[in-house]
Short mmCIF file of C-alpha atoms and ligand atoms in Angstrom, two decimals:
data_model
loop_
_atom_site.label_atom_id
_atom_site.label_comp_id
_atom_site.label_asym_id
_atom_site.label_seq_id
_atom_site.Cartn_x
_atom_site.Cartn_y
_atom_site.Cartn_z
CA UNK K 1 135.59 -65.18 31.56
CA UNK K 2 137.86 -62.17 32.25
CA UNK K 3 138.22 -59.57 29.52
CA UNK K 4 142.00 -60.15 29.56
CA UNK K 5 141.73 -63.87 28.77
CA UNK K 6 139.06 -63.15 26.17
CA UNK K 7 141.21 -60.62 24.36
CA UNK K 8 144.32 -62.86 24.44
CA UNK K 9 142.51 -65.71 22.66
CA UNK K 10 142.73 -66.31 18.92
CA UNK K 11 141.09 -68.74 16.48
CA UNK K 12 141.85 -69.71 12.89
CA UNK K 13 138.99 -70.09 10.45
CA UNK K 14 138.86 -71.23 6.82
CA UNK K 15 136.10 -71.60 4.25
CA UNK K 16 134.49 -75.06 4.26
CA UNK K 17 133.12 -76.67 1.07
CA UNK K 18 129.66 -76.43 2.56
CA UNK K 19 127.92 -74.85 5.55
CA UNK K 20 125.13 -77.01 6.71
CA UNK K 21 123.19 -77.57 9.92
CA UNK K 22 120.67 -76.59 12.54
CA UNK K 23 121.59 -74.07 15.23
CA UNK K 24 119.83 -72.66 18.30
CA UNK K 25 121.30 -69.28 19.20
CA UNK K 26 121.48 -68.01 22.83
CA UNK K 27 118.58 -66.21 24.45
CA UNK K 28 118.08 -62.60 23.39
CA UNK K 29 120.55 -60.44 25.32
CA UNK K 30 118.27 -57.41 25.65
CA UNK K 31 115.30 -59.46 26.88
CA UNK K 32 117.57 -61.45 29.22
CA UNK K 33 118.85 -58.30 30.99
CA UNK K 34 115.31 -56.99 31.37
CA UNK K 35 113.88 -60.28 32.63
CA UNK K 36 116.33 -60.17 35.55
CA UNK K 37 116.17 -56.43 36.27
CA UNK K 38 112.39 -56.04 36.13
CA UNK K 39 111.67 -59.22 38.08
CA UNK K 40 114.24 -58.12 40.70
CA UNK K 41 112.21 -54.98 41.51
CA UNK K 42 108.84 -56.74 41.25
CA UNK K 43 106.79 -58.47 43.95
CA UNK K 44 106.74 -62.27 43.67
CA UNK K 45 108.89 -65.04 42.23
CA UNK K 46 109.59 -65.65 38.57
CA UNK K 47 111.04 -68.42 36.43
CA UNK K 48 113.18 -67.17 33.55
CA UNK K 49 113.93 -69.74 30.86
CA UNK K 50 116.30 -69.48 27.93
CA UNK K 51 118.39 -66.76 29.61
CA UNK K 52 121.50 -65.72 27.67
CA UNK K 53 124.61 -67.21 29.27
CA UNK K 54 126.75 -64.40 27.83
CA UNK K 55 129.09 -62.40 30.06
CA UNK K 56 126.98 -59.22 29.73
CA UNK K 57 123.89 -60.83 31.24
CA UNK K 58 126.03 -62.41 33.97
CA UNK K 59 127.23 -58.88 34.83
CA UNK K 60 123.63 -57.77 35.35
CA UNK K 61 122.92 -60.88 37.42
CA UNK K 62 125.95 -60.30 39.69
CA UNK K 63 125.07 -56.61 40.21
CA UNK K 64 121.52 -57.53 41.23
CA UNK K 65 122.75 -60.31 43.53
CA UNK K 66 125.06 -57.75 45.17
CA UNK K 67 121.93 -55.74 45.97
CA UNK K 68 120.22 -58.60 47.75
CA UNK K 69 118.28 -60.15 44.88
CA UNK K 70 118.17 -63.96 44.96
CA UNK K 71 118.75 -65.32 41.44
CA UNK K 72 119.50 -69.03 41.29
CA UNK K 73 119.87 -71.62 38.53
CA UNK K 74 117.12 -74.23 38.62
CA UNK K 75 119.34 -76.99 37.25
CA UNK K 76 117.98 -76.84 33.73
CA UNK K 77 120.25 -75.05 31.20
CA UNK K 78 119.42 -71.33 30.91
CA UNK K 79 116.71 -71.55 33.57
CA UNK K 80 116.80 -69.29 36.68
CA UNK K 81 114.48 -68.41 39.53
CA UNK K 82 114.35 -64.74 40.53
CA UNK K 83 112.91 -63.78 43.89
CA UNK K 84 111.64 -60.22 43.50
CA UNK K 85 112.42 -57.76 46.30
CA UNK K 86 109.90 -55.15 45.26
CA UNK K 87 111.12 -51.58 44.77
CA UNK K 88 113.61 -51.58 47.68
CA UNK K 89 117.05 -53.13 47.04
CA UNK K 90 119.92 -53.51 49.53
CA UNK K 91 122.90 -51.14 49.57
CA UNK K 92 125.79 -53.02 47.87
CA UNK K 93 128.85 -53.43 50.09
CA UNK K 94 131.25 -52.99 47.18
CA UNK K 95 131.53 -51.36 43.76
CA UNK K 96 129.11 -52.86 41.21
CA UNK K 97 130.82 -54.11 38.04
CA UNK K 98 128.91 -53.99 34.74
CA UNK K 99 131.89 -55.49 32.84
CA UNK K 100 131.58 -54.75 29.11
CA UNK K 101 127.84 -54.18 29.24
CA UNK K 102 126.27 -50.83 28.32
CA UNK K 103 122.82 -52.28 28.94
CA UNK K 104 123.76 -53.29 32.51
CA UNK K 105 125.23 -49.95 33.54
CA UNK K 106 122.56 -47.79 31.91
CA UNK K 107 119.46 -49.77 32.92
CA UNK K 108 120.72 -50.36 36.45
CA UNK K 109 121.48 -46.62 36.74
CA UNK K 110 117.75 -45.97 36.33
CA UNK K 111 117.18 -48.05 39.47
CA UNK K 112 120.22 -46.89 41.47
CA UNK K 113 119.08 -43.29 40.93
CA UNK K 114 115.98 -44.09 42.98
CA UNK K 115 117.44 -46.20 45.81
CA UNK K 116 117.94 -44.48 49.18
CA UNK K 117 121.59 -45.51 49.47
CA UNK K 118 125.05 -44.85 48.10
CA UNK K 119 126.28 -47.01 45.23
CA UNK K 120 129.11 -47.00 42.72
CA UNK K 121 129.00 -48.76 39.36
CA UNK K 122 131.85 -49.22 36.90
CA UNK K 123 132.89 -51.47 34.03
CA UNK K 124 135.82 -52.67 31.94
CA UNK K 125 138.20 -50.38 30.03
CA UNK K 126 135.81 -50.23 27.03
CA UNK K 127 132.72 -49.40 29.10
CA UNK K 128 134.65 -46.71 30.99
CA UNK K 129 135.13 -44.82 27.70
CA UNK K 130 131.43 -44.92 26.69
CA UNK K 131 129.17 -41.87 27.07
CA UNK K 132 127.16 -41.71 30.30
CA UNK K 133 126.04 -38.09 30.20
CA UNK K 134 123.09 -39.29 28.12
CA UNK K 135 121.71 -40.95 31.29
CA UNK K 136 123.08 -38.54 33.87
CA UNK K 137 121.26 -35.60 32.24
CA UNK K 138 117.69 -36.97 32.41
CA UNK K 139 118.21 -38.77 35.73
CA UNK K 140 119.64 -35.54 37.17
CA UNK K 141 116.57 -33.65 35.95
CA UNK K 142 114.50 -36.21 37.86
CA UNK K 143 116.32 -35.17 41.01
CA UNK K 144 118.95 -37.93 41.24
CA UNK K 145 122.35 -37.13 42.71
CA UNK K 146 124.91 -38.78 40.43
CA UNK K 147 128.56 -38.06 39.84
CA UNK K 148 130.78 -39.45 37.13
CA UNK K 149 134.41 -39.23 36.16
CA UNK K 150 135.46 -36.66 33.53
CA UNK K 151 132.94 -33.91 34.33
CA UNK K 152 130.07 -36.37 34.87
CA UNK K 153 130.43 -38.03 31.47
CA UNK K 154 132.16 -41.36 32.18
CA UNK K 155 131.99 -44.32 34.58
CA UNK K 156 132.61 -45.07 37.39
CA UNK K 157 129.33 -43.46 38.43
CA UNK K 158 128.48 -42.65 42.06
CA UNK K 159 124.83 -42.48 43.19
CA UNK K 160 123.13 -41.07 46.24
CA UNK K 161 119.67 -42.07 45.16
CA UNK K 162 116.11 -41.34 46.17
CA UNK K 163 113.20 -38.87 45.84
CA UNK K 164 112.72 -38.68 42.08
CA UNK K 165 110.13 -36.59 40.25
CA UNK K 166 108.67 -37.26 36.81
CA UNK K 167 109.94 -35.27 33.83
CA UNK K 168 109.07 -34.65 30.21
CA UNK K 169 112.13 -35.50 28.13
CA UNK K 170 113.11 -35.22 24.47
CA UNK K 171 115.44 -38.15 23.89
CA UNK K 172 118.35 -36.79 21.81
CA UNK K 173 119.13 -40.21 20.25
CA UNK K 174 117.08 -43.34 19.48
CA UNK K 175 118.61 -45.35 22.32
CA UNK K 176 116.72 -48.14 24.08
CA UNK K 177 119.24 -48.09 26.92
CA UNK K 178 118.68 -44.41 27.69
CA UNK K 179 114.91 -44.72 27.21
CA UNK K 180 114.84 -47.72 29.55
CA UNK K 181 116.94 -46.00 32.24
CA UNK K 182 114.44 -43.12 32.31
CA UNK K 183 111.43 -45.49 32.28
CA UNK K 184 112.84 -47.51 35.18
CA UNK K 185 113.52 -44.36 37.19
CA UNK K 186 109.99 -43.23 36.28
CA UNK K 187 108.55 -46.24 38.14
CA UNK K 188 109.93 -44.76 41.37
CA UNK K 189 109.08 -41.09 40.67
CA UNK K 190 106.41 -39.02 42.44
CA UNK K 191 104.65 -38.10 39.17
CA UNK K 192 104.37 -39.30 35.56
CA UNK K 193 107.33 -39.32 33.16
CA UNK K 194 106.92 -38.55 29.46
CA UNK K 195 109.57 -39.50 26.88
CA UNK K 196 109.57 -38.28 23.27
CA UNK K 197 111.64 -40.60 21.04
CA UNK K 198 113.24 -39.39 17.79
CA UNK K 199 112.70 -42.87 16.24
CA UNK K 200 111.62 -46.28 17.48
CA UNK K 201 114.33 -48.27 19.26
CA UNK K 202 113.82 -51.77 20.70
CA UNK K 203 110.71 -51.81 22.89
CA UNK K 204 111.34 -54.81 25.16
CA UNK K 205 111.17 -52.67 28.32
CA UNK K 206 107.76 -51.30 27.37
CA UNK K 207 106.42 -54.78 26.58
CA UNK K 208 107.75 -56.38 29.74
CA UNK K 209 106.62 -53.53 32.00
CA UNK K 210 103.10 -53.83 30.60
CA UNK K 211 103.13 -57.60 31.15
CA UNK K 212 104.10 -56.95 34.81
CA UNK K 213 101.27 -54.52 35.49
CA UNK K 214 103.36 -51.41 34.89
CA UNK K 215 101.44 -48.40 33.58
CA UNK K 216 103.05 -47.50 30.25
CA UNK K 217 101.15 -45.63 27.57
CA UNK K 218 102.43 -45.54 23.98
CA UNK K 219 101.29 -42.87 21.57
CA UNK K 220 103.38 -43.10 18.41
CA UNK K 221 106.90 -42.23 19.50
CA UNK K 222 105.73 -40.79 22.84
CA UNK K 223 105.84 -42.85 26.02
CA UNK K 224 104.25 -42.10 29.38
CA UNK K 225 105.28 -44.06 32.48
CA UNK K 226 103.32 -43.81 35.71
CA UNK K 227 104.86 -44.75 39.06
CA UNK K 228 103.73 -48.35 39.65
CA UNK K 229 104.63 -51.46 41.57
CA UNK K 230 105.39 -54.48 39.40
CA UNK K 231 104.22 -58.09 39.66
CA UNK K 232 106.82 -60.78 38.79
CA UNK K 233 106.20 -62.74 35.57
CA UNK K 234 107.69 -65.93 34.17
CA UNK K 235 109.60 -65.25 30.97
CA UNK K 236 110.75 -67.54 28.16
CA UNK K 237 113.49 -65.64 26.35
CA UNK K 238 113.46 -66.13 22.56
CA UNK K 239 116.66 -66.68 20.54
CA UNK K 240 118.68 -63.54 19.83
CA UNK K 241 118.18 -62.19 16.31
CA UNK K 242 121.46 -60.30 16.67
CA UNK K 243 123.28 -63.61 17.19
CA UNK K 244 121.25 -65.34 14.45
CA UNK K 245 122.36 -62.63 12.00
CA UNK K 246 125.86 -64.09 11.86
CA UNK K 247 124.55 -67.41 10.53
CA UNK K 248 121.99 -65.71 8.28
CA UNK K 249 124.76 -63.79 6.54
CA UNK K 250 127.09 -66.81 6.50
CA UNK K 251 124.38 -68.89 4.81
CA UNK K 252 123.40 -66.28 2.25
CA UNK K 253 126.99 -65.50 1.24
CA UNK K 254 128.54 -68.99 1.23
CA UNK K 255 128.14 -70.66 -2.19
CA UNK K 256 126.95 -74.00 -0.79
CA UNK K 257 124.94 -73.42 2.36
CA UNK K 258 121.77 -74.47 4.09
CA UNK K 259 121.37 -73.29 7.68
CA UNK K 260 118.35 -73.41 9.95
CA UNK K 261 118.37 -71.16 13.04
CA UNK K 262 115.65 -72.25 15.44
CA UNK K 263 113.43 -70.13 17.70
CA UNK K 264 114.59 -66.60 16.80
CA UNK K 265 112.80 -63.58 18.30
CA UNK K 266 111.29 -61.36 15.60
CA UNK K 267 110.18 -58.29 17.56
CA UNK K 268 109.55 -55.69 14.79
CA UNK K 269 111.88 -53.21 16.51
CA UNK K 270 114.72 -55.71 15.90
CA UNK K 271 114.07 -57.14 12.42
CA UNK K 272 115.76 -54.42 10.35
CA UNK K 273 118.45 -56.91 9.30
CA UNK K 274 115.82 -59.20 7.70
CA UNK K 275 114.22 -56.24 5.89
CA UNK K 276 117.58 -54.99 4.62
CA UNK K 277 118.65 -58.44 3.40
CA UNK K 278 115.32 -58.76 1.60
CA UNK K 279 115.95 -55.35 0.08
CA UNK K 280 119.29 -56.80 -1.07
CA UNK K 281 117.20 -59.45 -2.89
CA UNK K 282 117.75 -62.45 -0.60
CA UNK K 283 114.25 -63.56 -1.66
CA UNK K 284 113.40 -67.21 -0.99
CA UNK K 285 116.93 -67.86 0.22
CA UNK K 286 115.81 -66.29 3.51
CA UNK K 287 112.61 -67.82 4.87
CA UNK K 288 110.79 -67.36 8.16
CA UNK K 289 109.18 -70.70 9.03
CA UNK K 290 106.85 -71.84 11.77
CA UNK K 291 106.00 -68.28 12.86
CA UNK K 292 104.46 -68.21 16.32
CA UNK K 293 104.07 -66.09 19.45
CA UNK K 294 106.03 -67.06 22.57
CA UNK K 295 105.81 -65.09 25.81
CA UNK K 296 104.49 -61.95 24.11
CA UNK K 297 107.19 -61.84 21.42
CA UNK K 298 106.92 -63.10 17.80
CA UNK K 299 109.27 -66.03 17.09
CA UNK K 300 110.17 -68.07 13.98
CA UNK K 301 112.70 -70.56 12.64
CA UNK K 302 114.90 -68.97 9.98
CA UNK K 303 116.09 -71.02 7.00
CA UNK K 304 118.82 -69.59 4.79
CA UNK K 305 120.45 -70.90 1.63
CA UNK K 306 123.05 -69.41 -0.75
CA UNK K 307 121.91 -66.24 -2.53
CA UNK K 308 123.07 -63.50 -4.87
CA UNK K 309 122.78 -60.23 -2.95
CA UNK K 310 122.73 -56.71 -4.41
CA UNK K 311 123.95 -53.47 -2.83
CA UNK K 312 121.49 -51.15 -1.10
CA UNK K 313 121.20 -47.85 0.81
CA UNK K 314 120.30 -47.82 4.51
CA UNK K 315 119.58 -44.87 6.82
CA UNK K 316 116.93 -43.03 8.85
CA UNK K 317 114.49 -45.03 10.96
CA UNK K 318 115.93 -48.33 9.73
CA UNK K 319 119.19 -47.79 11.64
CA UNK K 320 117.87 -48.24 15.23
CA UNK K 321 116.15 -51.47 14.04
CA UNK K 322 119.49 -53.01 13.04
CA UNK K 323 122.27 -50.94 14.63
CA UNK K 324 124.01 -53.93 16.23
CA UNK K 325 123.90 -55.80 12.90
CA UNK K 326 125.84 -53.21 10.87
CA UNK K 327 129.24 -54.99 11.21
CA UNK K 328 127.85 -58.30 9.91
CA UNK K 329 125.81 -56.50 7.25
CA UNK K 330 129.09 -54.95 6.06
CA UNK K 331 130.42 -58.50 5.57
CA UNK K 332 127.31 -59.36 3.51
CA UNK K 333 127.75 -56.15 1.49
CA UNK K 334 131.26 -57.26 0.44
CA UNK K 335 129.59 -60.25 -1.31
CA UNK K 336 126.79 -58.19 -2.84
CA UNK K 337 126.82 -56.87 -6.38
CA UNK K 338 127.27 -53.08 -6.33
CA UNK K 339 127.66 -50.50 -3.57
CA UNK K 340 126.01 -50.52 -0.16
CA UNK K 341 125.76 -47.13 1.58
CA UNK K 342 125.05 -46.92 5.33
CA UNK K 343 124.10 -43.48 6.72
CA UNK K 344 122.75 -41.98 9.96
CA UNK K 345 124.65 -44.53 12.04
CA UNK K 346 127.03 -42.26 14.01
CA UNK K 347 125.88 -44.06 17.21
CA UNK K 348 128.11 -46.93 16.04
CA UNK K 349 131.08 -44.81 17.08
CA UNK K 350 130.17 -45.14 20.78
CA UNK K 351 129.50 -48.88 20.98
CA UNK K 352 131.87 -51.50 22.51
CA UNK K 353 134.35 -50.17 19.93
CA UNK K 354 134.05 -47.40 17.34
CA UNK K 355 132.28 -49.82 15.02
CA UNK K 356 132.59 -47.61 11.96
CA UNK K 357 136.38 -47.47 12.35
CA UNK K 358 136.87 -51.08 13.48
CA UNK K 359 134.56 -52.69 10.89
CA UNK K 360 136.30 -50.76 8.12
CA UNK K 361 139.83 -51.47 9.40
CA UNK K 362 139.28 -55.21 9.92
CA UNK K 363 137.48 -55.87 6.64
CA UNK K 364 140.18 -53.82 4.86
CA UNK K 365 142.73 -56.30 6.25
CA UNK K 366 140.81 -59.02 4.37
CA UNK K 367 140.99 -56.97 1.16
CA UNK K 368 137.47 -55.50 1.22
CA UNK K 369 136.81 -52.31 -0.74
CA UNK K 370 135.21 -50.33 2.10
CA UNK K 371 135.42 -46.74 3.30
CA UNK K 372 134.32 -44.99 6.48
CA UNK K 373 132.14 -41.88 6.45
CA UNK K 374 131.30 -39.61 9.39
CA UNK K 375 128.04 -41.45 10.11
CA UNK K 376 128.42 -44.80 8.38
CA UNK K 377 130.33 -46.55 5.62
CA UNK K 378 130.31 -47.36 1.92
CA UNK K 379 131.06 -50.89 0.81
CA UNK K 380 131.93 -51.48 -2.83
CA UNK K 381 130.67 -55.05 -3.18
CA UNK K 382 132.46 -57.45 -5.48
CA UNK K 383 129.64 -59.96 -5.66
CA UNK K 384 129.79 -63.63 -4.70
CA UNK K 385 133.07 -65.35 -5.46
CA UNK K 386 136.05 -67.17 -4.08
CA UNK K 387 138.29 -64.09 -4.18
CA UNK K 388 135.88 -61.55 -2.70
CA UNK K 389 137.80 -61.57 0.59
CA UNK K 390 141.31 -62.87 1.26
CA UNK K 391 142.02 -64.47 4.67
CA UNK K 392 144.32 -62.44 6.94
CA UNK K 393 145.03 -61.68 10.60
CA UNK K 394 142.41 -59.44 12.17
CA UNK K 395 141.26 -58.42 15.61
CA UNK K 396 138.16 -57.94 17.69
CA UNK K 397 139.12 -54.60 19.33
CA UNK K 398 137.57 -56.19 22.46
CA UNK K 399 134.20 -56.00 20.69
CA UNK K 400 132.07 -59.16 20.60
CA UNK K 401 130.25 -58.21 17.41
CA UNK K 402 133.54 -57.53 15.62
CA UNK K 403 134.94 -60.91 16.75
CA UNK K 404 131.84 -62.69 15.38
CA UNK K 405 131.66 -60.68 12.15
CA UNK K 406 135.29 -61.52 11.43
CA UNK K 407 134.64 -65.21 12.22
CA UNK K 408 131.95 -65.18 9.50
CA UNK K 409 134.20 -63.20 7.14
CA UNK K 410 136.78 -65.98 7.69
CA UNK K 411 134.18 -68.63 6.80
CA UNK K 412 133.66 -66.89 3.46
CA UNK K 413 137.22 -65.75 2.62
CA UNK K 414 139.87 -67.45 0.54
CA UNK K 415 142.65 -68.96 2.71
CA UNK K 416 143.13 -68.70 6.46
CA UNK K 417 141.79 -65.93 8.69
CA UNK K 418 143.07 -65.56 12.24
CA UNK K 419 140.73 -63.72 14.60
CA UNK K 420 142.58 -62.27 17.61
CA UNK K 421 140.26 -61.70 20.57
CA UNK K 422 138.08 -64.52 19.21
CA UNK K 423 136.56 -65.33 22.62
CA UNK K 424 135.25 -61.78 23.00
CA UNK K 425 132.26 -63.43 21.32
CA UNK K 426 131.33 -64.75 24.77
CA UNK K 427 130.04 -61.31 25.78
CA UNK K 428 126.83 -62.25 23.96
CA UNK K 429 127.41 -65.70 22.38
CA UNK K 430 129.51 -68.12 24.44
CA UNK K 431 129.03 -71.04 22.02
CA UNK K 432 129.82 -69.10 18.83
CA UNK K 433 132.96 -71.03 17.95
CA UNK K 434 131.42 -74.43 18.78
CA UNK K 435 128.40 -73.60 16.61
CA UNK K 436 130.71 -72.52 13.80
CA UNK K 437 132.38 -75.95 13.94
CA UNK K 438 128.96 -77.65 13.92
CA UNK K 439 128.02 -75.85 10.70
CA UNK K 440 131.38 -76.66 9.08
CA UNK K 441 131.27 -80.34 10.01
CA UNK K 442 127.58 -81.07 9.93
CA UNK K 443 126.43 -83.80 7.58
CA UNK K 444 122.79 -83.25 8.45
CA UNK K 445 120.63 -82.33 5.51
CA UNK K 446 117.45 -80.46 6.38
C1 LIG B 501 120.37 -52.38 23.82
C2 LIG B 501 120.23 -51.20 23.13
C3 LIG B 501 121.13 -50.77 22.05
C4 LIG B 501 121.99 -51.92 21.55
C5 LIG B 501 122.57 -52.74 22.68
C6 LIG B 501 121.45 -53.33 23.52
C7 LIG B 501 119.39 -52.69 24.87
O1 LIG B 501 121.98 -49.75 22.52
O2 LIG B 501 123.03 -51.41 20.72
O3 LIG B 501 123.36 -53.80 22.16
O4 LIG B 501 119.32 -53.85 25.31
O5 LIG B 501 118.66 -51.78 25.28
P1 LIG B 501 121.52 -48.21 22.53
O6 LIG B 501 120.33 -48.10 23.40
O7 LIG B 501 122.69 -47.47 23.10
O8 LIG B 501 121.25 -47.86 21.12
#
């Protein structure tokens, strides 16, 4: 769906008497991107199942197809075959479009930097404002020739790739996208690449590279990547914990709720939201059932029921483990007893929107007592109750996680909430609004 039609859409949402049902969320967005990108540059064919159908992952798929990679649906929902080309892709005949997706442009840049051809990659109006110097700096040190708009800081980016050397690099921020771009470039370099991370960010690239025969050594927060050829692997993508978080918070904060989210990936670098909600005393109202291992990633079914949450303080190493969940956590914090303080989260300012500013402005429209700080926000929770939030008109700021957070706020608020830009949700969660209706209407009792 085009970003214009997404942002013109709006949906009304009201609080139902109960929220009740069983949901399967889309495949994890981060793992979906990587399953296509890594298999594309591997030798052999792979079957990817449970791929996210969100627009971001489709952007990655279309960019790879434009570089000669055959990726085809098998006929079963979410299932694709990827025919790996090995390290050599085909020069694209047109500009590559990463749409709204930071993961697409940054991870693909790691590969474009190494390809012996000219390529240009751009994105939508939001992506063209997001910082790219964080990848141009290390890739440039590796010998890549890259130019970007605005003194090499913004997309579109132009590559004349090839002939990379390994580097030792202190990552200035705990970003999995930047780390992954360097690791991918490191596969093509003439010598080893060492990355020092300031804190652990999601480690899906490391896990998948190892599963494909890539030589990646982990030593605490230090990573070493050796130039290697990859072997294609079949991947079953687990459900996205970032998408599940919307229903987890809806269930905990609605007074009469019972929601089961099936098959959610619980990689420890992603489960900060569960830890924080437990710290907010969710207790037995948030249960991980049927814990298992699927395709190298821990997975469980998550059962949530209504709870009384309490305010908390979040910062430091916890932030990279739940950065994408801060907007929906802010909704939960409105229904908690006492203040919630979020610190060390300045990276939120350079996401699909400035998520500190947009979360605060949109929840303020619904009457929340919330204030922005330089690197986070403070939410003065009112506790559970019918008048905690008051329905109002609000907007997504072309940010999928804002659209979905405000949908959940609307499920919990008194009166009607209108979410403008409602279909921006489809960047990561195409079925969000259908699933919301299932939970409102469901008569199934678990
Ligand atoms: C992602 C990394 C995170 C996250 C984004 C997905 C990834 O971004 O916010 O939604 O798949 O690597 P940063 O690496 O910029 O923190």
